[in-house]
């Protein structure tokens, strides 16, 4: 091992072995290299044998890479305790959990197992899962465990007053823990919480492990939660040789319980020696200057400035397009040009704030024949909720589609089991009639007569929607409502809202399809969706463009990066706009996104974006405006390009010319609660809520005939009634 292979600051971090050490490792500064050299130095210098070193990582992959690199350095590191927080805790608990009343052969429950137990607890307590959301309760219990709050310490007051929901959740939590213990089982969050509990209940066990680990190193310390912080503090309590590595500027998992204060307070709390790794080995000077300019606006950080010896590089291209489809087309065209010049598809990364944004990029890449893959998320048309809605549409289009019917016949749950489904299929084949006809005539067949009412009602939904003259976007709305799918998602809490957002994005696809393909209908739309889904036929390992969310991209690097949707209310998100802490989190996400690029960075936005079924017109993201003009080249599309409409089957080859018509707008018109309005389809109604959004108004209206709808005023051309 030759320490001259690393820079001066890295050597300082490697050689400072005793006491508490904080390594602030900026993006691309070689933190994994430092960890490997540090472990190798401790072993080769005889400071401790491998089995007395604990290296905690956030993924099993990172732990495997650590050991692989040490092996390549000819260091006998096979006995180093390298693993995640959870895998480390399992090893500790297997050797001492009896002290807190469990057996060492405990079972570990995954999320689905945990949810089943929670539902059983709710049933025991008389809590219907129609009135109470099991997943929401599961999330509250998980966050409580992250904070090391047992049921008896669970807070049931809110704003100084007893809270009925929290009181009920506390009872579920208490019953849940009883059932887990009776089954000798731990859930994922218990692994850390119970290890801390073990250390508190049995000091001799803690002392044993403190003697075991002479040196402790923790990677990605900025992403630790309270329970992880407490665990590490207890383990390092004897020798105090604790080295944590991280970057507060890359702390982007607050929504998962990560506490940035852990890294910000480490230096003072542990009297730590601090080493800053600021030399970046990944990106050009221009990219780093942009990242520095953005992140310096945060207050929750330690002062540091990334720099590079890789040269100035190209300026960042900031481009504003007329629509999200133009934005996506530019990405596809740029990658195509690069491929013709000999570039690899795998050199390109497309980043977005939310998974729902992937649709337009997928569409454009598929249209251009550019191979791609999604990491950290499921392909848009492969997501369960999208496939479910498309299955409903498929049966509406073709009542004989038994495969799609079986997918949704019991989604939402209608009490139609496998046996009934098989009988419908058998009768359909035997009589030569469609499955929907079988359901309509269910009372005639003894084997399914008991389910006749449910089956007839479901068949009526398919028939009624199939016989209607509804536009595609309205048809999707009606499927959601009449099938019960909308109500099901609303009962799933935050997860359901994410899935509903994806369905709204499907509606956006339908709106675009109708505008781009006059005269085309449901069958053509379903054909388009099928063609997009078929892009997964590319062989594994083939050169592909990578698409992912910004959260999934941390730790990765690509030659060329496209940051899409750089607009207020999208990035930063609308929900973060009024919370300074959330804005700082979003800015850290921008910093992570920018520093994924090695040589070329594009930051893209749209003047008008059809998103979640609504047209948005948002300002350019504040994060882009924080980059000095010296580092960017800015361009904007000022006028639409007219292209003659093409038939549905050729839409993919012509996609770069597609643009929606701009909605008529009247900046002098305002709206307020209680006003009466008229819509050309929904009729007359009363406004109950008004939200200004991107130069338009998001109105919630109770229509006299069709109930409550949320609509963008200018886009749909709603009119006031005098």
XYZ file of C-alpha atoms in Angstrom, residues 55-616:
562
model
C -17.268 -0.718 8.850
C -20.952 0.222 8.581
C -22.342 0.953 5.120
C -25.839 1.770 3.893
C -26.069 -1.004 1.305
C -24.806 -4.557 1.023
C -23.362 -3.599 -2.347
C -21.203 -0.919 -0.727
C -19.970 -3.421 1.864
C -19.094 -5.929 -0.865
C -17.242 -3.244 -2.833
C -15.263 -2.301 0.271
C -14.081 -5.867 0.786
C -13.371 -6.305 -2.916
C -11.148 -3.238 -3.004
C -9.290 -4.338 0.134
C -8.689 -7.738 -1.454
C -7.305 -6.020 -4.562
C -4.894 -4.157 -2.252
C -3.643 -7.547 -0.986
C -5.049 -6.871 2.478
C -6.440 -9.844 4.413
C -9.749 -8.197 5.192
C -12.023 -11.239 5.159
C -12.770 -10.922 8.876
C -13.550 -7.194 8.821
C -17.094 -6.579 10.037
C -18.349 -4.802 6.925
C -22.093 -4.559 6.482
C -25.228 -2.478 6.812
C -26.681 -1.277 10.102
C -29.332 -3.974 9.914
C -27.012 -6.885 9.060
C -24.650 -5.830 11.851
C -27.488 -5.699 14.360
C -28.737 -9.153 13.360
C -25.310 -10.608 14.196
C -25.297 -8.869 17.572
C -28.855 -9.908 18.423
C -28.311 -13.542 17.472
C -25.639 -13.668 20.176
C -27.456 -11.987 23.027
C -31.137 -11.225 22.471
C -32.137 -13.703 25.199
C -31.342 -10.919 27.681
C -34.495 -9.076 26.589
C -36.807 -12.068 26.385
C -36.427 -13.315 22.813
C -34.873 -16.502 21.464
C -31.813 -16.329 19.236
C -33.646 -18.007 16.342
C -36.023 -15.045 15.957
C -37.780 -14.486 12.645
C -37.415 -11.246 10.689
C -40.664 -9.945 9.226
C -40.602 -8.006 5.964
C -42.963 -5.127 5.172
C -45.785 -7.371 3.949
C -45.528 -9.652 6.984
C -45.588 -6.584 9.227
C -48.674 -5.205 7.493
C -50.549 -8.477 7.957
C -49.844 -8.390 11.687
C -50.944 -4.748 11.903
C -54.223 -5.598 10.149
C -54.789 -8.456 12.607
C -54.167 -6.066 15.512
C -56.625 -3.575 14.057
C -59.266 -6.286 13.699
C -58.674 -7.316 17.305
C -59.245 -3.708 18.375
C -62.361 -3.341 16.233
C -60.718 -0.980 13.740
C -61.962 -1.504 10.204
C -59.316 -1.117 7.493
C -61.962 0.809 5.550
C -61.994 3.508 8.207
C -58.338 3.243 9.202
C -55.370 3.035 6.870
C -53.113 0.095 7.873
C -50.169 1.386 5.824
C -50.409 4.802 7.420
C -50.362 3.216 10.876
C -47.428 1.063 9.792
C -45.548 4.207 8.761
C -46.209 5.933 12.076
C -44.977 2.886 13.993
C -41.856 2.721 11.814
C -41.020 6.382 12.454
C -41.559 5.849 16.185
C -39.051 3.017 16.164
C -36.559 5.206 14.297
C -36.864 7.587 17.262
C -36.526 4.667 19.736
C -40.025 5.286 21.099
C -41.596 2.137 22.517
C -45.409 1.915 22.769
C -45.398 3.118 26.367
C -43.443 6.226 25.279
C -45.564 6.849 22.184
C -46.911 10.404 22.184
C -50.726 10.491 21.997
C -51.052 14.260 22.339
C -51.034 16.774 19.516
C -50.778 20.506 20.123
C -51.179 19.834 23.839
C -54.469 17.971 23.424
C -55.317 14.239 23.297
C -55.428 13.035 19.689
C -57.896 10.265 18.860
C -55.908 8.954 15.880
C -52.657 8.823 17.854
C -54.403 7.130 20.768
C -55.728 4.411 18.462
C -52.334 4.046 16.774
C -50.665 3.647 20.174
C -53.026 0.777 20.984
C -52.235 -0.904 17.658
C -48.506 -0.383 18.271
C -48.720 -1.981 21.722
C -50.702 -4.963 20.433
C -48.379 -5.254 17.432
C -45.277 -5.535 19.623
C -46.986 -8.135 21.808
C -47.781 -10.268 18.796
C -44.277 -9.960 17.406
C -42.774 -11.081 20.680
C -45.231 -13.966 21.008
C -44.111 -15.104 17.559
C -40.437 -14.520 18.432
C -40.259 -12.124 15.525
C -38.716 -8.732 14.794
C -39.586 -6.348 12.014
C -36.947 -4.428 10.080
C -37.057 -1.392 12.373
C -36.808 -3.606 15.463
C -33.361 -4.797 14.432
C -31.779 -1.498 15.441
C -34.220 -0.544 18.197
C -33.908 -3.917 19.927
C -30.107 -3.795 19.720
C -30.146 -0.462 21.552
C -32.660 -1.927 24.009
C -30.355 -4.910 24.554
C -27.371 -2.668 25.251
C -29.376 -0.668 27.809
C -30.825 -3.739 29.516
C -27.570 -5.718 29.592
C -24.495 -3.486 30.092
C -22.261 -6.549 30.025
C -23.393 -7.300 26.468
C -22.620 -3.733 25.410
C -19.192 -3.912 27.036
C -18.450 -7.137 25.174
C -19.115 -5.474 21.823
C -17.248 -2.329 22.799
C -14.179 -4.492 23.439
C -14.793 -6.303 20.145
C -14.657 -3.186 17.992
C -11.434 -1.249 18.468
C -12.132 0.893 15.387
C -15.533 1.857 14.029
C -16.156 3.542 10.675
C -19.548 4.683 9.369
C -20.171 5.642 5.752
C -22.925 8.040 4.568
C -23.278 9.374 8.105
C -25.469 12.243 6.896
C -28.215 9.708 6.200
C -28.391 8.214 9.702
C -31.505 8.492 11.856
C -31.739 8.825 15.642
C -31.711 5.076 16.332
C -28.597 4.562 14.193
C -26.881 7.515 15.858
C -27.616 6.062 19.307
C -26.380 2.599 18.326
C -23.048 3.887 17.026
C -22.579 6.210 20.004
C -23.005 3.303 22.407
C -20.637 0.990 20.503
C -17.928 3.664 20.371
C -18.354 4.611 24.013
C -15.254 2.807 25.284
C -12.293 3.521 22.975
C -13.897 6.414 21.141
C -12.168 5.504 17.880
C -15.122 6.483 15.745
C -14.642 7.733 12.192
C -17.702 8.922 10.275
C -17.680 9.799 6.597
C -20.307 11.866 4.886
C -21.405 15.081 3.264
C -24.211 17.158 4.724
C -24.682 18.678 1.264
C -25.815 15.250 0.067
C -28.297 14.568 2.862
C -31.441 13.932 0.805
C -33.396 11.337 2.785
C -35.161 13.453 5.391
C -38.447 11.889 4.301
C -37.064 8.510 5.433
C -36.123 9.807 8.863
C -32.521 10.835 8.161
C -31.333 13.524 10.585
C -28.824 15.968 9.130
C -28.112 17.202 12.666
C -26.191 13.970 13.313
C -23.357 15.020 11.013
C -23.617 18.757 11.716
C -23.208 18.259 15.482
C -20.670 15.406 15.359
C -17.575 17.617 15.547
C -18.656 19.352 18.767
C -20.359 16.392 20.428
C -17.474 13.960 19.959
C -14.636 16.551 20.027
C -13.704 15.229 16.621
C -10.825 16.069 14.329
C -12.307 17.180 10.995
C -10.845 16.519 7.563
C -12.404 18.033 4.447
C -12.067 16.249 1.124
C -12.734 18.947 -1.443
C -10.831 17.775 -4.517
C -13.290 16.261 -6.954
C -12.054 13.549 -9.354
C -15.252 13.359 -11.391
C -16.453 16.645 -12.864
C -15.164 19.638 -14.802
C -14.541 22.976 -13.091
C -17.654 24.513 -14.654
C -19.946 21.814 -13.284
C -18.409 22.130 -9.833
C -18.680 25.924 -9.853
C -22.373 25.560 -10.625
C -22.847 23.036 -7.803
C -20.948 25.259 -5.353
C -23.021 28.297 -6.361
C -26.258 26.471 -5.647
C -25.403 24.744 -2.382
C -23.821 27.804 -0.749
C -27.358 29.182 -0.358
C -28.091 26.563 2.298
C -27.607 27.390 5.966
C -27.440 23.807 7.273
C -23.923 23.020 6.130
C -20.228 23.297 6.843
C -18.230 25.577 4.602
C -16.422 23.764 1.816
C -15.792 24.278 -1.899
C -15.332 21.493 -4.415
C -12.551 21.948 -6.972
C -11.085 19.938 -9.818
C -7.974 19.537 -11.953
C -10.008 18.237 -14.897
C -10.175 21.549 -16.737
C -12.852 24.158 -17.283
C -14.974 22.029 -19.622
C -18.097 22.980 -21.528
C -20.654 25.421 -20.221
C -23.931 24.100 -18.833
C -26.757 24.304 -21.357
C -29.971 25.630 -19.818
C -32.863 25.140 -22.250
C -36.513 26.116 -21.930
C -38.993 24.386 -24.246
C -42.591 25.060 -25.168
C -43.791 21.771 -23.689
C -42.624 18.665 -21.855
C -42.813 16.719 -25.121
C -40.407 19.158 -26.783
C -38.134 18.750 -23.778
C -38.217 14.954 -24.142
C -37.675 15.161 -27.912
C -34.550 17.245 -27.386
C -33.149 14.581 -25.085
C -33.768 11.837 -27.640
C -32.360 13.871 -30.524
C -29.222 14.840 -28.574
C -28.548 11.225 -27.646
C -29.133 10.105 -31.236
C -26.579 12.630 -32.485
C -24.097 11.467 -29.877
C -24.574 7.841 -30.894
C -23.882 8.725 -34.529
C -20.636 10.305 -33.365
C -19.582 7.127 -31.581
C -20.828 7.890 -28.070
C -22.165 5.066 -25.891
C -25.790 5.102 -24.821
C -24.629 4.282 -21.307
C -22.832 7.650 -21.188
C -26.206 9.377 -20.766
C -28.321 9.855 -17.649
C -31.800 11.405 -17.533
C -32.813 12.697 -14.099
C -36.234 13.761 -12.845
C -37.690 14.756 -9.479
C -40.591 12.259 -9.510
C -41.090 8.882 -11.158
C -44.236 10.143 -12.893
C -42.022 12.402 -15.032
C -40.426 9.431 -16.761
C -43.339 8.939 -19.179
C -42.457 11.642 -21.708
C -38.783 10.706 -21.748
C -39.679 7.039 -22.273
C -42.029 7.952 -25.099
C -39.440 10.077 -26.905
C -36.632 7.544 -26.497
C -38.855 4.715 -27.715
C -39.943 6.831 -30.670
C -36.323 7.415 -31.617
C -35.290 3.791 -31.174
C -32.938 4.707 -28.312
C -32.528 1.825 -25.832
C -33.002 2.769 -22.191
C -33.592 1.374 -18.740
C -34.996 2.743 -15.515
C -33.132 2.422 -12.218
C -34.716 3.089 -8.863
C -38.216 2.813 -10.237
C -40.479 0.773 -12.453
C -41.041 1.611 -16.109
C -44.054 3.926 -16.344
C -46.201 1.493 -18.298
C -45.042 -1.385 -16.100
C -46.287 0.155 -12.843
C -49.091 -1.822 -11.241
C -51.612 1.010 -11.165
C -50.944 1.879 -14.825
C -51.310 -1.757 -15.891
C -54.532 -2.001 -13.863
C -56.140 1.009 -15.529
C -54.948 -0.146 -18.950
C -56.468 -3.551 -18.178
C -59.837 -1.926 -17.462
C -59.564 0.006 -20.711
C -58.614 -3.175 -22.569
C -61.725 -5.028 -21.368
C -63.856 -2.022 -22.294
C -62.322 -2.156 -25.752
C -62.418 -5.947 -26.010
C -64.859 -7.742 -23.629
C -63.256 -11.041 -24.647
C -59.852 -10.147 -23.157
C -59.851 -12.733 -20.350
C -56.235 -12.060 -19.340
C -56.859 -8.379 -18.621
C -60.183 -9.165 -16.949
C -58.539 -11.591 -14.529
C -56.071 -8.860 -13.597
C -58.754 -6.443 -12.410
C -61.847 -8.513 -11.677
C -60.999 -8.398 -7.974
C -59.138 -5.060 -7.916
C -60.421 -3.342 -5.835
C -61.439 -6.366 -3.781
C -64.956 -7.545 -4.604
C -64.895 -11.006 -3.077
C -64.398 -12.665 -6.455
C -61.943 -15.485 -5.770
C -59.852 -17.699 -8.013
C -62.532 -20.395 -8.208
C -65.150 -17.953 -9.497
C -62.692 -16.486 -11.982
C -61.870 -19.958 -13.306
C -65.579 -20.771 -13.677
C -66.171 -17.570 -15.681
C -63.340 -18.573 -17.990
C -64.645 -22.159 -18.356
C -68.188 -21.008 -19.153
C -66.870 -18.435 -21.591
C -64.881 -21.048 -23.493
C -67.672 -23.663 -23.296
C -70.428 -21.417 -24.663
C -68.280 -19.273 -26.935
C -69.355 -16.019 -25.300
C -67.206 -13.278 -23.788
C -66.355 -13.264 -20.071
C -68.293 -10.003 -19.718
C -71.396 -11.744 -21.136
C -70.893 -14.570 -18.646
C -70.871 -12.044 -15.800
C -74.014 -10.369 -17.159
C -75.780 -13.751 -17.120
C -74.190 -14.993 -13.889
C -77.580 -15.861 -12.367
C -78.079 -18.526 -15.043
C -75.014 -20.543 -14.013
C -75.169 -22.482 -10.755
C -71.418 -22.424 -10.144
C -71.257 -18.621 -10.009
C -74.839 -17.695 -9.130
C -73.917 -16.775 -5.550
C -71.753 -13.955 -6.900
C -74.327 -12.861 -9.485
C -75.052 -9.414 -8.040
C -71.372 -8.441 -7.865
C -70.586 -9.847 -11.310
C -73.587 -8.224 -12.999
C -72.676 -4.834 -11.511
C -69.089 -5.117 -12.708
C -70.185 -6.197 -16.181
C -72.472 -3.162 -16.325
C -69.474 -0.878 -15.731
C -67.623 -2.394 -18.674
C -70.707 -2.249 -20.916
C -71.725 1.300 -19.996
C -68.250 2.708 -20.485
C -67.782 0.763 -23.702
C -71.038 2.063 -25.189
C -70.313 5.690 -24.327
C -68.849 8.395 -26.533
C -66.472 9.677 -23.831
C -63.117 11.198 -24.723
C -60.095 9.181 -23.575
C -59.178 11.441 -20.609
C -62.782 11.411 -19.369
C -62.941 7.652 -19.834
C -59.926 7.235 -17.535
C -61.642 9.415 -14.915
C -64.812 7.350 -15.160
C -62.920 4.055 -14.878
C -61.232 5.350 -11.736
C -64.477 6.416 -10.111
C -66.928 3.728 -11.221
C -64.575 0.799 -10.593
C -63.835 1.913 -7.043
C -60.115 2.191 -7.841
C -60.034 5.877 -6.854
C -61.558 5.176 -3.449
C -59.099 2.314 -2.921
C -56.106 4.582 -3.584
C -57.465 7.303 -1.320
C -57.571 4.755 1.502
C -53.885 3.916 0.988
C -52.597 7.244 2.301
C -49.320 8.620 0.928
C -48.555 5.521 -1.143
C -51.983 5.725 -2.727
C -51.454 9.389 -3.562
C -48.205 8.541 -5.384
C -50.015 5.856 -7.397
C -52.845 8.277 -8.144
C -50.312 10.814 -9.419
C -49.024 8.187 -11.848
C -52.557 7.565 -13.123
C -53.006 11.306 -13.603
C -49.858 11.223 -15.667
C -51.463 8.455 -17.759
C -54.342 10.864 -18.270
C -51.805 13.457 -19.433
C -50.603 10.885 -21.965
C -54.183 10.434 -23.155
C -54.664 14.204 -23.531
C -51.481 14.496 -25.595
C -52.402 11.461 -27.671
C -55.829 12.885 -28.559
C -54.391 16.262 -29.514
C -51.593 14.732 -31.561
C -53.790 12.109 -33.267
C -57.174 13.578 -34.313
C -59.672 10.830 -34.950
C -57.724 8.113 -33.134
C -59.475 6.258 -30.334
C -59.060 3.826 -27.484
C -57.680 0.955 -29.572
C -54.897 3.134 -30.991
C -54.043 4.456 -27.531
C -53.798 0.917 -26.160
C -51.597 -0.011 -29.112
C -49.272 2.869 -28.256
C -49.061 1.755 -24.638
C -48.262 -1.808 -25.719
C -45.450 -0.652 -27.985
C -43.884 1.392 -25.197
C -44.000 -1.538 -22.776
C -42.332 -3.781 -25.359
C -39.106 -1.765 -25.124
C -38.092 -4.126 -22.283
C -37.153 -6.678 -24.942
C -33.585 -5.336 -24.991
C -31.135 -7.871 -23.644
C -29.622 -7.365 -20.226
C -26.236 -5.704 -20.449
C -27.015 -3.936 -23.723
C -25.860 -0.327 -23.968
C -28.749 1.829 -22.779
C -29.563 5.318 -21.630
C -30.328 5.385 -17.905
C -33.398 7.088 -16.428
C -33.878 7.586 -12.694
C -35.046 9.896 -9.967
C -32.549 12.275 -8.414
C -32.845 10.404 -5.117
C -31.732 7.186 -6.808
C -28.692 8.778 -8.443
C -26.520 9.453 -5.408
C -23.146 7.751 -5.711
C -23.371 7.380 -9.487
C -21.648 9.305 -12.274
C -22.231 9.726 -16.014
C -20.477 11.585 -18.780
C -23.606 13.496 -19.816
C -26.576 14.318 -17.595
C -30.001 15.786 -18.418
C -31.844 17.348 -15.469
C -35.495 17.618 -16.530
C -38.414 19.586 -15.119
C -36.277 22.392 -13.641
C -39.311 24.449 -12.707
C -40.812 25.851 -9.539
C -43.511 23.552 -8.076
C -41.811 20.571 -9.698
C -38.217 21.063 -8.575
C -38.354 22.322 -5.906
C -41.647 20.568 -5.331
C -44.819 22.449 -4.544
C -45.014 20.913 -1.057
C -41.593 22.256 -0.076
C -42.252 25.848 -1.126
C -43.266 27.154 2.297
C -40.868 25.187 4.501
C -37.253 26.477 4.689
C -35.975 23.069 5.829
C -37.674 21.336 2.916
C -36.264 23.885 0.454
C -32.769 23.195 1.789
C -33.386 19.476 1.286
C -34.484 20.152 -2.298
C -31.384 22.289 -2.859
C -29.202 19.411 -1.641
C -31.013 17.241 -4.173
C -30.098 19.769 -6.878
C -26.483 19.606 -5.732
C -26.530 15.811 -6.001
C -28.094 15.982 -9.471
C -25.563 18.500 -10.796
C -22.557 16.586 -9.472
C -23.569 13.364 -11.250
C -22.264 14.918 -14.512
C -18.648 14.433 -15.502
C -18.261 16.540 -18.651
C -21.636 17.738 -19.956
C -24.749 18.967 -18.152
C -28.119 19.981 -19.595
C -30.760 21.595 -17.375
C -34.162 21.523 -19.053
C -37.539 23.117 -18.372
C -40.848 23.702 -20.142
C -42.962 26.826 -20.424
C -46.066 24.669 -20.288
C -46.211 21.182 -18.825
C -49.111 18.746 -18.777
C -48.593 17.050 -15.455
C -50.907 14.951 -13.276
C -53.697 15.693 -15.737
C -53.347 19.465 -15.401
C -51.534 22.098 -17.444
C -48.876 23.894 -15.411
